[in-house]
mmCIF file of C-alpha atoms and ligand atoms in Angstrom:
data_model
loop_
_atom_site.group_PDB
_atom_site.id
_atom_site.type_symbol
_atom_site.label_atom_id
_atom_site.label_comp_id
_atom_site.label_asym_id
_atom_site.label_seq_id
_atom_site.Cartn_x
_atom_site.Cartn_y
_atom_site.Cartn_z
ATOM 1 C CA ASP A 1 8.575 -59.352 -7.522
ATOM 2 C CA PHE A 2 11.372 -61.269 -5.917
ATOM 3 C CA ILE A 3 14.055 -63.445 -7.345
ATOM 4 C CA THR A 4 14.988 -66.906 -6.105
ATOM 5 C CA LYS A 5 18.699 -67.288 -5.565
ATOM 6 C CA PRO A 6 20.789 -68.373 -7.336
ATOM 7 C CA PHE A 7 19.662 -66.751 -10.564
ATOM 8 C CA PRO A 8 21.158 -66.686 -14.008
ATOM 9 C CA PRO A 9 22.092 -63.199 -15.356
ATOM 10 C CA ASP A 10 19.420 -63.429 -18.061
ATOM 11 C CA VAL A 11 16.645 -63.684 -15.545
ATOM 12 C CA LEU A 12 17.963 -60.675 -13.678
ATOM 13 C CA ARG A 13 18.078 -58.627 -16.854
ATOM 14 C CA LEU A 14 14.511 -59.547 -17.716
ATOM 15 C CA LYS A 15 13.276 -58.626 -14.256
ATOM 16 C CA VAL A 16 14.986 -55.257 -14.373
ATOM 17 C CA GLN A 17 13.599 -54.606 -17.812
ATOM 18 C CA LYS A 18 10.114 -55.489 -16.636
ATOM 19 C CA ALA A 19 10.430 -53.184 -13.628
ATOM 20 C CA LEU A 20 11.536 -50.336 -15.891
ATOM 21 C CA GLU A 21 8.632 -50.937 -18.225
ATOM 22 C CA VAL A 22 6.164 -50.838 -15.369
ATOM 23 C CA ARG A 23 7.635 -47.575 -14.146
ATOM 24 C CA GLU A 24 7.539 -46.050 -17.581
ATOM 25 C CA GLN A 25 3.937 -47.086 -17.967
ATOM 26 C CA ARG A 26 3.026 -45.537 -14.649
ATOM 27 C CA GLU A 27 4.711 -42.278 -15.577
ATOM 28 C CA ARG A 28 2.898 -42.213 -18.859
ATOM 29 C CA LEU A 29 -0.399 -42.767 -17.077
ATOM 30 C CA LEU A 30 0.353 -39.959 -14.669
ATOM 31 C CA GLN A 31 1.165 -37.647 -17.543
ATOM 32 C CA GLU A 32 -1.990 -38.612 -19.349
ATOM 33 C CA ASN A 33 -3.967 -37.950 -16.238
ATOM 34 C CA GLU A 34 -2.390 -34.531 -15.997
ATOM 35 C CA TYR A 35 -3.249 -33.971 -19.633
ATOM 36 C CA LEU A 36 -6.878 -34.913 -19.146
ATOM 37 C CA ARG A 37 -7.185 -32.657 -16.154
ATOM 38 C CA LYS A 38 -5.715 -29.851 -18.219
ATOM 39 C CA ASP A 39 -8.309 -30.484 -20.888
ATOM 40 C CA ALA A 40 -11.084 -30.115 -18.351
ATOM 41 C CA ALA A 41 -9.505 -26.883 -17.133
ATOM 42 C CA THR A 42 -9.423 -25.607 -20.711
ATOM 43 C CA ASP A 43 -13.154 -25.895 -21.043
ATOM 44 C CA GLU A 44 -13.676 -24.029 -17.809
ATOM 45 C CA GLY A 45 -11.292 -21.296 -18.850
ATOM 46 C CA PHE A 46 -13.230 -20.756 -22.037
ATOM 47 C CA GLU A 47 -16.534 -20.213 -20.336
ATOM 48 C CA ALA A 48 -16.175 -16.469 -20.085
ATOM 49 C CA ILE A 49 -14.960 -15.976 -23.624
ATOM 50 C CA ILE A 50 -17.769 -15.631 -26.111
ATOM 51 C CA GLY A 51 -17.207 -16.254 -29.780
ATOM 52 C CA GLN A 52 -19.286 -18.357 -32.132
ATOM 53 C CA SER A 53 -17.991 -16.717 -35.270
ATOM 54 C CA ALA A 54 -15.605 -18.666 -37.473
ATOM 55 C CA PRO A 55 -12.591 -16.452 -36.721
ATOM 56 C CA MET A 56 -13.110 -16.762 -32.954
ATOM 57 C CA GLN A 57 -13.599 -20.530 -33.172
ATOM 58 C CA LYS A 58 -10.332 -20.675 -35.050
ATOM 59 C CA THR A 59 -8.717 -18.602 -32.332
ATOM 60 C CA PHE A 60 -9.985 -20.938 -29.612
ATOM 61 C CA ASN A 61 -8.521 -23.924 -31.449
ATOM 62 C CA LEU A 62 -5.235 -22.137 -31.718
ATOM 63 C CA VAL A 63 -5.320 -21.282 -28.007
ATOM 64 C CA ARG A 64 -5.847 -24.947 -27.135
ATOM 65 C CA LYS A 65 -2.950 -25.953 -29.326
ATOM 66 C CA VAL A 66 -0.454 -23.329 -28.209
ATOM 67 C CA ALA A 67 -1.336 -23.603 -24.523
ATOM 68 C CA CYS A 68 0.673 -26.783 -24.112
ATOM 69 C CA ALA A 69 3.641 -25.635 -26.123
ATOM 70 C CA ASP A 70 5.894 -23.455 -24.051
ATOM 71 C CA SER A 71 6.676 -21.080 -26.893
ATOM 72 C CA SER A 72 6.241 -17.320 -26.807
ATOM 73 C CA VAL A 73 2.881 -16.108 -28.059
ATOM 74 C CA TYR A 74 2.265 -12.815 -29.794
ATOM 75 C CA ILE A 75 -1.294 -11.487 -29.622
ATOM 76 C CA TYR A 76 -2.262 -8.739 -32.002
ATOM 77 C CA GLY A 77 -5.597 -6.977 -32.091
ATOM 78 C CA GLU A 78 -7.226 -3.570 -31.993
ATOM 79 C CA SER A 79 -7.980 -2.055 -28.631
ATOM 80 C CA GLY A 80 -10.729 -3.926 -26.771
ATOM 81 C CA THR A 81 -10.670 -7.129 -28.856
ATOM 82 C CA GLY A 82 -9.910 -9.355 -25.869
ATOM 83 C CA LYS A 83 -6.121 -9.732 -25.953
ATOM 84 C CA GLU A 84 -5.754 -9.946 -22.203
ATOM 85 C CA LEU A 85 -8.606 -12.423 -21.954
ATOM 86 C CA ILE A 86 -6.960 -14.680 -24.534
ATOM 87 C CA ALA A 87 -3.586 -14.421 -22.794
ATOM 88 C CA ARG A 88 -5.211 -15.606 -19.571
ATOM 89 C CA ALA A 89 -6.990 -18.424 -21.359
ATOM 90 C CA ILE A 90 -3.657 -19.626 -22.728
ATOM 91 C CA HIS A 91 -2.158 -19.600 -19.267
ATOM 92 C CA ASP A 92 -5.168 -21.351 -17.733
ATOM 93 C CA ALA A 93 -5.038 -24.090 -20.350
ATOM 94 C CA SER A 94 -1.298 -24.579 -20.010
ATOM 95 C CA PRO A 95 0.705 -26.855 -17.699
ATOM 96 C CA ARG A 96 1.657 -23.639 -15.879
ATOM 97 C CA ALA A 97 -1.972 -22.962 -14.877
ATOM 98 C CA LYS A 98 -1.375 -23.406 -11.171
ATOM 99 C CA GLN A 99 1.617 -21.060 -11.246
ATOM 100 C CA PRO A 100 1.333 -17.264 -11.338
ATOM 101 C CA PHE A 101 -0.043 -15.296 -14.259
ATOM 102 C CA VAL A 102 1.512 -11.839 -14.140
ATOM 103 C CA ARG A 103 0.769 -8.855 -16.355
ATOM 104 C CA VAL A 104 2.885 -5.786 -16.958
ATOM 105 C CA ASN A 105 1.466 -2.826 -18.814
ATOM 106 C CA CYS A 106 4.569 -1.721 -20.689
ATOM 107 C CA GLY A 107 2.800 1.297 -22.149
ATOM 108 C CA ALA A 108 1.879 2.890 -18.840
ATOM 109 C CA LEU A 109 5.286 3.327 -17.190
ATOM 110 C CA ALA A 110 8.274 5.595 -17.769
ATOM 111 C CA GLU A 111 11.418 3.761 -18.860
ATOM 112 C CA SER A 112 13.220 3.634 -15.497
ATOM 113 C CA LEU A 113 10.080 2.565 -13.657
ATOM 114 C CA LEU A 114 9.361 -0.106 -16.213
ATOM 115 C CA GLU A 115 12.877 -1.475 -15.904
ATOM 116 C CA SER A 116 12.572 -1.931 -12.166
ATOM 117 C CA GLU A 117 9.023 -3.230 -12.564
ATOM 118 C CA LEU A 118 10.227 -5.942 -14.929
ATOM 119 C CA PHE A 119 13.534 -6.874 -13.359
ATOM 120 C CA GLY A 120 13.231 -5.654 -9.774
ATOM 121 C CA HIS A 121 15.819 -3.634 -7.891
ATOM 122 C CA GLU A 122 18.260 -3.978 -5.024
ATOM 123 C CA LYS A 123 18.130 -1.874 -1.901
ATOM 124 C CA GLY A 124 19.737 1.497 -2.610
ATOM 125 C CA ALA A 125 19.600 1.119 -6.414
ATOM 126 C CA PHE A 126 18.114 4.595 -6.637
ATOM 127 C CA THR A 127 16.664 7.207 -4.313
ATOM 128 C CA GLY A 128 13.606 5.677 -2.754
ATOM 129 C CA ALA A 129 14.731 2.074 -3.207
ATOM 130 C CA VAL A 130 14.661 1.383 0.515
ATOM 131 C CA LYS A 131 14.572 -2.369 0.152
ATOM 132 C CA ARG A 132 15.008 -5.070 -2.431
ATOM 133 C CA ARG A 133 11.980 -5.516 -4.662
ATOM 134 C CA LEU A 134 11.350 -8.455 -6.957
ATOM 135 C CA GLY A 135 10.501 -7.695 -10.550
ATOM 136 C CA ARG A 136 7.641 -9.211 -12.501
ATOM 137 C CA PHE A 137 9.925 -11.725 -14.173
ATOM 138 C CA GLU A 138 10.825 -13.153 -10.780
ATOM 139 C CA VAL A 139 7.263 -13.066 -9.497
ATOM 140 C CA ALA A 140 6.151 -14.939 -12.616
ATOM 141 C CA ASP A 141 8.800 -17.641 -12.206
ATOM 142 C CA LYS A 142 7.416 -21.027 -13.373
ATOM 143 C CA GLY A 143 4.314 -19.216 -14.613
ATOM 144 C CA THR A 144 3.366 -16.870 -17.432
ATOM 145 C CA LEU A 145 4.218 -13.205 -17.954
ATOM 146 C CA LEU A 146 2.025 -11.026 -20.163
ATOM 147 C CA LEU A 147 3.915 -8.085 -21.595
ATOM 148 C CA ASP A 148 1.020 -5.850 -22.536
ATOM 149 C CA GLU A 149 1.397 -2.932 -24.988
ATOM 150 C CA ILE A 150 4.822 -4.231 -25.938
ATOM 151 C CA GLY A 151 4.995 -1.832 -28.879
ATOM 152 C CA ASP A 152 5.762 1.056 -26.548
ATOM 153 C CA ILE A 153 9.031 -0.041 -24.948
ATOM 154 C CA SER A 154 12.287 1.917 -25.286
ATOM 155 C CA PRO A 155 15.402 0.597 -27.060
ATOM 156 C CA ASN A 156 17.165 0.063 -23.726
ATOM 157 C CA ILE A 157 14.374 -2.144 -22.363
ATOM 158 C CA GLN A 158 14.116 -3.905 -25.707
ATOM 159 C CA LEU A 159 17.751 -4.940 -25.347
ATOM 160 C CA LYS A 160 17.251 -6.188 -21.794
ATOM 161 C CA LEU A 161 14.171 -8.162 -22.791
ATOM 162 C CA LEU A 162 16.075 -9.753 -25.619
ATOM 163 C CA ARG A 163 18.651 -11.026 -23.167
ATOM 164 C CA VAL A 164 16.069 -12.532 -20.806
ATOM 165 C CA LEU A 165 14.345 -14.251 -23.684
ATOM 166 C CA GLN A 166 17.606 -15.621 -25.037
ATOM 167 C CA GLU A 167 19.363 -16.555 -21.832
ATOM 168 C CA ARG A 168 16.551 -16.708 -19.278
ATOM 169 C CA GLU A 169 18.612 -14.573 -16.909
ATOM 170 C CA PHE A 170 19.042 -10.958 -15.850
ATOM 171 C CA GLU A 171 20.257 -8.743 -13.028
ATOM 172 C CA ARG A 172 18.048 -6.636 -10.794
ATOM 173 C CA VAL A 173 18.481 -2.880 -11.185
ATOM 174 C CA GLY A 174 21.489 -1.837 -9.090
ATOM 175 C CA GLY A 175 22.489 -5.466 -8.530
ATOM 176 C CA THR A 176 25.221 -7.817 -9.693
ATOM 177 C CA ASP A 177 23.690 -11.214 -8.877
ATOM 178 C CA THR A 178 22.386 -13.014 -11.908
ATOM 179 C CA VAL A 179 18.805 -14.189 -11.508
ATOM 180 C CA ARG A 180 17.581 -17.174 -13.519
ATOM 181 C CA VAL A 181 13.897 -17.614 -14.266
ATOM 182 C CA ASP A 182 11.610 -20.040 -16.053
ATOM 183 C CA VAL A 183 8.885 -17.854 -17.510
ATOM 184 C CA ARG A 184 6.619 -18.246 -20.489
ATOM 185 C CA VAL A 185 6.223 -14.906 -22.225
ATOM 186 C CA ILE A 186 3.071 -13.748 -23.964
ATOM 187 C CA CYS A 187 3.040 -10.291 -25.451
ATOM 188 C CA ALA A 188 0.132 -8.224 -26.673
ATOM 189 C CA THR A 189 -0.019 -5.177 -28.863
ATOM 190 C CA ASN A 190 -2.421 -3.090 -30.885
ATOM 191 C CA LYS A 191 0.420 -1.598 -32.880
ATOM 192 C CA ASP A 192 1.665 -2.982 -36.138
ATOM 193 C CA LEU A 193 4.995 -4.163 -34.725
ATOM 194 C CA ALA A 194 6.292 -5.374 -38.073
ATOM 195 C CA GLY A 195 5.789 -1.795 -39.240
ATOM 196 C CA GLU A 196 7.658 -0.502 -36.176
ATOM 197 C CA VAL A 197 10.503 -2.858 -37.055
ATOM 198 C CA ALA A 198 10.578 -1.570 -40.613
ATOM 199 C CA ALA A 199 10.581 2.000 -39.301
ATOM 200 C CA GLY A 200 13.544 1.210 -37.052
ATOM 201 C CA ASN A 201 11.631 1.712 -33.795
ATOM 202 C CA PHE A 202 11.600 -1.896 -32.676
ATOM 203 C CA ARG A 203 14.491 -4.378 -32.699
ATOM 204 C CA GLU A 204 14.085 -7.004 -35.348
ATOM 205 C CA ASP A 205 15.807 -9.705 -33.274
ATOM 206 C CA LEU A 206 13.437 -9.080 -30.370
ATOM 207 C CA PHE A 207 10.454 -9.072 -32.711
ATOM 208 C CA TYR A 208 11.352 -12.543 -33.968
ATOM 209 C CA ARG A 209 11.883 -13.831 -30.435
ATOM 210 C CA LEU A 210 8.386 -12.701 -29.498
ATOM 211 C CA HIS A 211 6.619 -13.417 -32.746
ATOM 212 C CA ILE A 212 6.910 -17.213 -32.619
ATOM 213 C CA ILE A 213 3.216 -18.021 -32.454
ATOM 214 C CA PRO A 214 1.059 -15.111 -33.626
ATOM 215 C CA ILE A 215 -2.615 -14.917 -32.682
ATOM 216 C CA ILE A 216 -4.602 -12.234 -34.448
ATOM 217 C CA LEU A 217 -7.874 -11.129 -32.891
ATOM 218 C CA PRO A 218 -10.294 -9.769 -35.478
ATOM 219 C CA PRO A 219 -12.142 -6.511 -34.755
ATOM 220 C CA LEU A 220 -15.756 -6.888 -33.679
ATOM 221 C CA ARG A 221 -17.063 -5.326 -36.913
ATOM 222 C CA GLU A 222 -15.629 -8.322 -38.788
ATOM 223 C CA ARG A 223 -17.490 -10.849 -36.637
ATOM 224 C CA ARG A 224 -20.866 -9.297 -36.062
ATOM 225 C CA GLU A 225 -22.522 -12.641 -35.429
ATOM 226 C CA ASP A 226 -20.751 -12.582 -32.043
ATOM 227 C CA ILE A 227 -22.678 -9.440 -31.038
ATOM 228 C CA PRO A 228 -25.975 -11.085 -29.906
ATOM 229 C CA PRO A 229 -24.313 -13.701 -27.650
ATOM 230 C CA LEU A 230 -21.940 -11.049 -26.295
ATOM 231 C CA VAL A 231 -24.887 -8.790 -25.470
ATOM 232 C CA GLU A 232 -26.614 -11.621 -23.670
ATOM 233 C CA HIS A 233 -23.408 -12.414 -21.810
ATOM 234 C CA PHE A 234 -22.880 -8.807 -20.701
ATOM 235 C CA ILE A 235 -26.502 -8.352 -19.614
ATOM 236 C CA LYS A 236 -26.078 -11.367 -17.332
ATOM 237 C CA LYS A 237 -22.646 -10.315 -16.169
ATOM 238 C CA LEU A 238 -23.525 -6.693 -15.414
ATOM 239 C CA ALA A 239 -27.140 -6.838 -14.235
ATOM 240 C CA MET A 240 -26.071 -7.458 -10.635
ATOM 241 C CA ARG A 241 -23.522 -4.676 -10.504
ATOM 242 C CA THR A 242 -25.901 -2.128 -12.029
ATOM 243 C CA ARG A 243 -28.872 -3.377 -9.950
ATOM 244 C CA SER A 244 -30.838 -3.590 -13.142
ATOM 245 C CA ASP A 245 -33.959 -5.638 -13.842
ATOM 246 C CA VAL A 246 -33.105 -5.913 -17.504
ATOM 247 C CA THR A 247 -32.972 -9.457 -18.820
ATOM 248 C CA SER A 248 -33.045 -8.915 -22.563
ATOM 249 C CA ILE A 249 -32.737 -6.509 -25.463
ATOM 250 C CA SER A 250 -35.428 -5.480 -27.940
ATOM 251 C CA PRO A 251 -34.989 -6.614 -31.556
ATOM 252 C CA GLU A 252 -34.813 -2.974 -32.655
ATOM 253 C CA ALA A 253 -32.035 -2.124 -30.201
ATOM 254 C CA LEU A 254 -30.121 -5.244 -31.201
ATOM 255 C CA LYS A 255 -30.396 -4.172 -34.823
ATOM 256 C CA SER A 256 -28.694 -0.891 -33.948
ATOM 257 C CA LEU A 257 -25.893 -2.753 -32.202
ATOM 258 C CA MET A 258 -25.482 -5.018 -35.235
ATOM 259 C CA ALA A 259 -25.169 -2.015 -37.532
ATOM 260 C CA TYR A 260 -22.684 0.013 -35.487
ATOM 261 C CA ALA A 261 -18.971 0.038 -36.413
ATOM 262 C CA TRP A 262 -17.526 -0.675 -32.923
ATOM 263 C CA PRO A 263 -14.199 1.189 -33.091
ATOM 264 C CA GLY A 264 -13.624 0.247 -29.422
ATOM 265 C CA ASN A 265 -14.598 -3.389 -30.070
ATOM 266 C CA VAL A 266 -15.816 -5.689 -27.279
ATOM 267 C CA ARG A 267 -14.798 -3.294 -24.517
ATOM 268 C CA GLU A 268 -16.974 -0.565 -26.088
ATOM 269 C CA LEU A 269 -19.872 -3.028 -26.393
ATOM 270 C CA GLU A 270 -19.475 -3.972 -22.738
ATOM 271 C CA ASN A 271 -19.476 -0.298 -21.688
ATOM 272 C CA ILE A 272 -22.524 0.471 -23.777
ATOM 273 C CA ILE A 273 -24.464 -2.451 -22.328
ATOM 274 C CA GLU A 274 -23.528 -1.259 -18.857
ATOM 275 C CA GLN A 275 -24.775 2.277 -19.615
ATOM 276 C CA SER A 276 -27.975 0.936 -21.146
ATOM 277 C CA LEU A 277 -28.631 -1.234 -18.108
ATOM 278 C CA VAL A 278 -28.459 1.886 -15.979
ATOM 279 C CA PHE A 279 -30.770 3.880 -18.240
ATOM 280 C CA ALA A 280 -33.281 1.191 -19.147
ATOM 281 C CA GLU A 281 -36.559 1.316 -17.274
ATOM 282 C CA GLY A 282 -38.245 -1.852 -18.463
ATOM 283 C CA GLU A 283 -37.053 -5.408 -18.634
ATOM 284 C CA ALA A 284 -35.471 -5.008 -22.039
ATOM 285 C CA ILE A 285 -32.943 -2.568 -23.435
ATOM 286 C CA GLU A 286 -34.745 -0.350 -25.960
ATOM 287 C CA VAL A 287 -33.269 1.786 -28.760
ATOM 288 C CA GLY A 288 -33.889 4.868 -26.625
ATOM 289 C CA ASP A 289 -31.607 3.479 -23.905
ATOM 290 C CA LEU A 290 -28.640 3.333 -26.276
ATOM 291 C CA PRO A 291 -26.204 6.239 -26.704
ATOM 292 C CA THR A 292 -26.986 8.248 -29.839
ATOM 293 C CA GLN A 293 -23.842 7.285 -31.742
ATOM 294 C CA VAL A 294 -25.102 3.711 -31.590
ATOM 295 C CA SER A 295 -28.840 4.185 -31.980
ATOM 296 C CA GLY A 296 -28.185 6.369 -35.030
ATOM 297 C CA ALA A 297 -26.160 3.634 -36.676
ATOM 298 C CA GLN A 298 -29.037 2.009 -38.515
ATOM 299 C CA SER A 299 -31.220 5.029 -39.134
ATOM 300 C CA GLY A 300 -32.164 4.597 -42.756
ATOM 301 C CA ASP A 301 -30.564 7.070 -45.046
ATOM 302 C CA HIS A 302 -27.312 8.362 -43.752
ATOM 303 C CA LEU A 303 -24.140 6.351 -43.713
ATOM 304 C CA ASN A 304 -21.879 6.265 -40.732
ATOM 305 C CA VAL A 305 -18.417 7.345 -41.845
ATOM 306 C CA PRO A 306 -15.891 5.934 -39.390
ATOM 307 C CA ASP A 307 -13.620 8.711 -38.135
ATOM 308 C CA ASP A 308 -11.418 6.782 -35.746
ATOM 309 C CA GLY A 309 -8.200 7.036 -37.692
ATOM 310 C CA ARG A 310 -8.699 3.942 -39.799
ATOM 311 C CA ALA A 311 -7.019 3.662 -43.177
ATOM 312 C CA LEU A 312 -8.982 4.397 -46.328
ATOM 313 C CA PRO A 313 -9.463 0.752 -47.431
ATOM 314 C CA GLU A 314 -11.040 -0.106 -44.093
ATOM 315 C CA ILE A 315 -13.290 2.942 -44.210
ATOM 316 C CA LEU A 316 -14.412 1.963 -47.697
ATOM 317 C CA GLU A 317 -15.085 -1.593 -46.546
ATOM 318 C CA ASP A 318 -17.168 -0.302 -43.705
ATOM 319 C CA LEU A 319 -19.182 1.909 -46.032
ATOM 320 C CA GLU A 320 -19.614 -1.001 -48.437
ATOM 321 C CA ARG A 321 -20.947 -3.118 -45.609
ATOM 322 C CA GLN A 322 -23.408 -0.436 -44.560
ATOM 323 C CA LEU A 323 -24.667 -0.003 -48.123
ATOM 324 C CA ILE A 324 -25.128 -3.731 -48.588
ATOM 325 C CA LEU A 325 -26.887 -3.985 -45.244
ATOM 326 C CA ARG A 326 -29.256 -1.200 -46.225
ATOM 327 C CA ALA A 327 -30.055 -2.758 -49.587
ATOM 328 C CA PHE A 328 -30.476 -6.212 -48.027
ATOM 329 C CA ARG A 329 -32.975 -4.830 -45.548
ATOM 330 C CA GLY A 330 -34.694 -2.774 -48.240
ATOM 331 C CA ALA A 331 -35.086 -5.941 -50.309
ATOM 332 C CA LYS A 332 -36.378 -7.828 -47.267
ATOM 333 C CA GLY A 333 -33.548 -10.322 -47.606
ATOM 334 C CA ILE A 334 -34.289 -11.301 -51.217
ATOM 335 C CA LYS A 335 -30.834 -11.669 -52.692
ATOM 336 C CA THR A 336 -31.549 -11.143 -56.379
ATOM 337 C CA GLU A 337 -33.406 -7.964 -55.453
ATOM 338 C CA THR A 338 -30.542 -6.818 -53.174
ATOM 339 C CA ALA A 339 -28.047 -7.365 -55.999
ATOM 340 C CA ARG A 340 -30.283 -5.400 -58.383
ATOM 341 C CA LEU A 341 -30.552 -2.481 -55.939
ATOM 342 C CA LEU A 342 -26.776 -2.418 -55.599
ATOM 343 C CA GLY A 343 -26.128 -2.905 -59.300
ATOM 344 C CA ILE A 344 -23.901 -5.938 -58.815
ATOM 345 C CA LYS A 345 -24.107 -9.604 -59.858
ATOM 346 C CA THR A 346 -25.851 -12.001 -57.497
ATOM 347 C CA SER A 347 -22.677 -14.105 -57.282
ATOM 348 C CA ALA A 348 -20.708 -11.036 -56.175
ATOM 349 C CA LEU A 349 -23.404 -10.303 -53.616
ATOM 350 C CA TYR A 350 -23.160 -13.823 -52.161
ATOM 351 C CA TYR A 351 -19.461 -13.339 -51.687
ATOM 352 C CA LYS A 352 -19.938 -9.989 -49.957
ATOM 353 C CA LEU A 353 -22.769 -11.195 -47.707
ATOM 354 C CA GLU A 354 -20.458 -13.950 -46.553
ATOM 355 C CA LYS A 355 -17.561 -11.534 -46.085
ATOM 356 C CA TYR A 356 -19.580 -9.154 -43.920
ATOM 357 C CA ALA A 357 -21.548 -11.892 -42.188
ATOM 358 C CA ILE A 358 -24.858 -10.415 -43.310
ATOM 359 C CA ASP A 359 -27.745 -12.860 -43.210
ATOM 360 C CA ASP A 360 -31.430 -13.050 -42.275
ATOM 361 C CA ASN A 361 -30.577 -12.267 -38.663
ATOM 362 C CA VAL A 362 -30.145 -8.590 -39.552
ATOM 363 C CA LEU A 363 -33.677 -8.279 -40.946
HETATM 364 N N1 ATP B 401 -14.799 -12.731 -26.556
HETATM 365 C C1 ATP B 401 -15.110 -12.110 -25.419
HETATM 366 N N2 ATP B 401 -16.053 -12.622 -24.597
HETATM 367 C C2 ATP B 401 -16.377 -11.998 -23.453
HETATM 368 N N3 ATP B 401 -15.821 -10.853 -23.028
HETATM 369 C C3 ATP B 401 -14.875 -10.291 -23.807
HETATM 370 C C4 ATP B 401 -14.466 -10.893 -25.033
HETATM 371 N N4 ATP B 401 -13.501 -10.123 -25.585
HETATM 372 C C5 ATP B 401 -13.324 -9.096 -24.756
HETATM 373 N N5 ATP B 401 -14.128 -9.174 -23.675
HETATM 374 C C6 ATP B 401 -14.208 -8.211 -22.561
HETATM 375 O O1 ATP B 401 -13.939 -6.938 -23.122
HETATM 376 C C7 ATP B 401 -13.062 -6.197 -22.270
HETATM 377 C C8 ATP B 401 -11.791 -5.887 -23.010
HETATM 378 O O2 ATP B 401 -11.026 -7.065 -23.180
HETATM 379 P P1 ATP B 401 -9.429 -7.067 -23.015
HETATM 380 O O3 ATP B 401 -9.020 -6.204 -21.880
HETATM 381 O O4 ATP B 401 -8.976 -8.479 -23.025
HETATM 382 O O5 ATP B 401 -9.057 -6.359 -24.401
HETATM 383 P P2 ATP B 401 -7.653 -5.856 -24.931
HETATM 384 O O6 ATP B 401 -7.548 -6.338 -26.333
HETATM 385 O O7 ATP B 401 -6.586 -6.252 -23.969
HETATM 386 O O8 ATP B 401 -7.855 -4.283 -24.970
HETATM 387 P P3 ATP B 401 -6.745 -3.100 -24.891
HETATM 388 O O9 ATP B 401 -5.975 -3.128 -26.163
HETATM 389 O O10 ATP B 401 -7.587 -1.889 -24.770
HETATM 390 O O11 ATP B 401 -5.919 -3.397 -23.683
HETATM 391 C C9 ATP B 401 -12.856 -7.043 -21.029
HETATM 392 O O12 ATP B 401 -13.768 -6.660 -20.032
HETATM 393 C C10 ATP B 401 -13.147 -8.454 -21.503
HETATM 394 O O13 ATP B 401 -13.623 -9.245 -20.459
HETATM 395 MG MG1 MG B 402 -5.303 -5.091 -22.839
#
């Protein structure tokens, strides 16, 4: 666009305005493009995470939503429920995807080691600090930092974390320079942190800084319909590594897996599939290939009392589920008959079948 001289001021203003509009439009297009690309990346990132159950579908939606926000995410779930996997998915679906994703296991290190792991140290900060080392916060700059097992950190580290989260700056151990970082923090825990706060073991102010967007991963026993697709996924994933010819699982063996309580959740399922792949001799995993604690899980008459430190209400729920499952199978899936065997109303049974995700698939 050029302007013929001489020009009245109005024309100039209009031209400038037009130029600005064009630029704005182009920027918007670029952003949209970026957004679309991100969307495609999201779908890729989700490939390895299995979960058709309602609670997992809800979780995936939440992951998509929170990925683009830059807020801190707090992931809570029992051991082996997939917290790390979800943290990675959030990073991969976020605008930070091309930047580093860094994980620190806060539960595995002694306090002084953890401090230097997180914030780095200067040369000579302590015996053995022969050169400057960058901490995880610096390594993760512009990316995402997963603080795993956050429930285990000491009061001193809690205070330092609070400062980084509030002010985005810190000093390396033994240093005086202030380091500024741009890091998105995700934390994961299998401890009831709110309880730790109430007990005075965890700073309340830090808890609220971290607990902005909570994601709760349900235990596997509360989403049993995810078991068959997970089994299929793990057979595919692990067949190569174990040099196994197994391609499937027998209906009987799957029934045992459906009935088991899974205190170690998806990680335990993955381990058990790996073991079974090693032991199996045919092309399918049979009941005999499963470890006894699992293969015994559906054997008719005795109930499996969970002894993994769960609270009484959860133990009772698990027993309730097992009893309903047994009656449902005994009644060959006829609901009025199942309710009669259990001595409850059919309407109550419907509610409980829904709650425990028991349907014809378990027959
Ligand atoms: N939904 C899922 N789909 C596929 N694999 C899964 C799923 N959830 C968990 N896994 C697998 O199970 C294992 C445990 O997952 P992960 O390490 O994310 O759990 P975690 O909650 O961090 O456990 P912990 O509390 O013990 O650290 C990993 O190998 C992971 O790939
Ligand atoms: Mg973990």
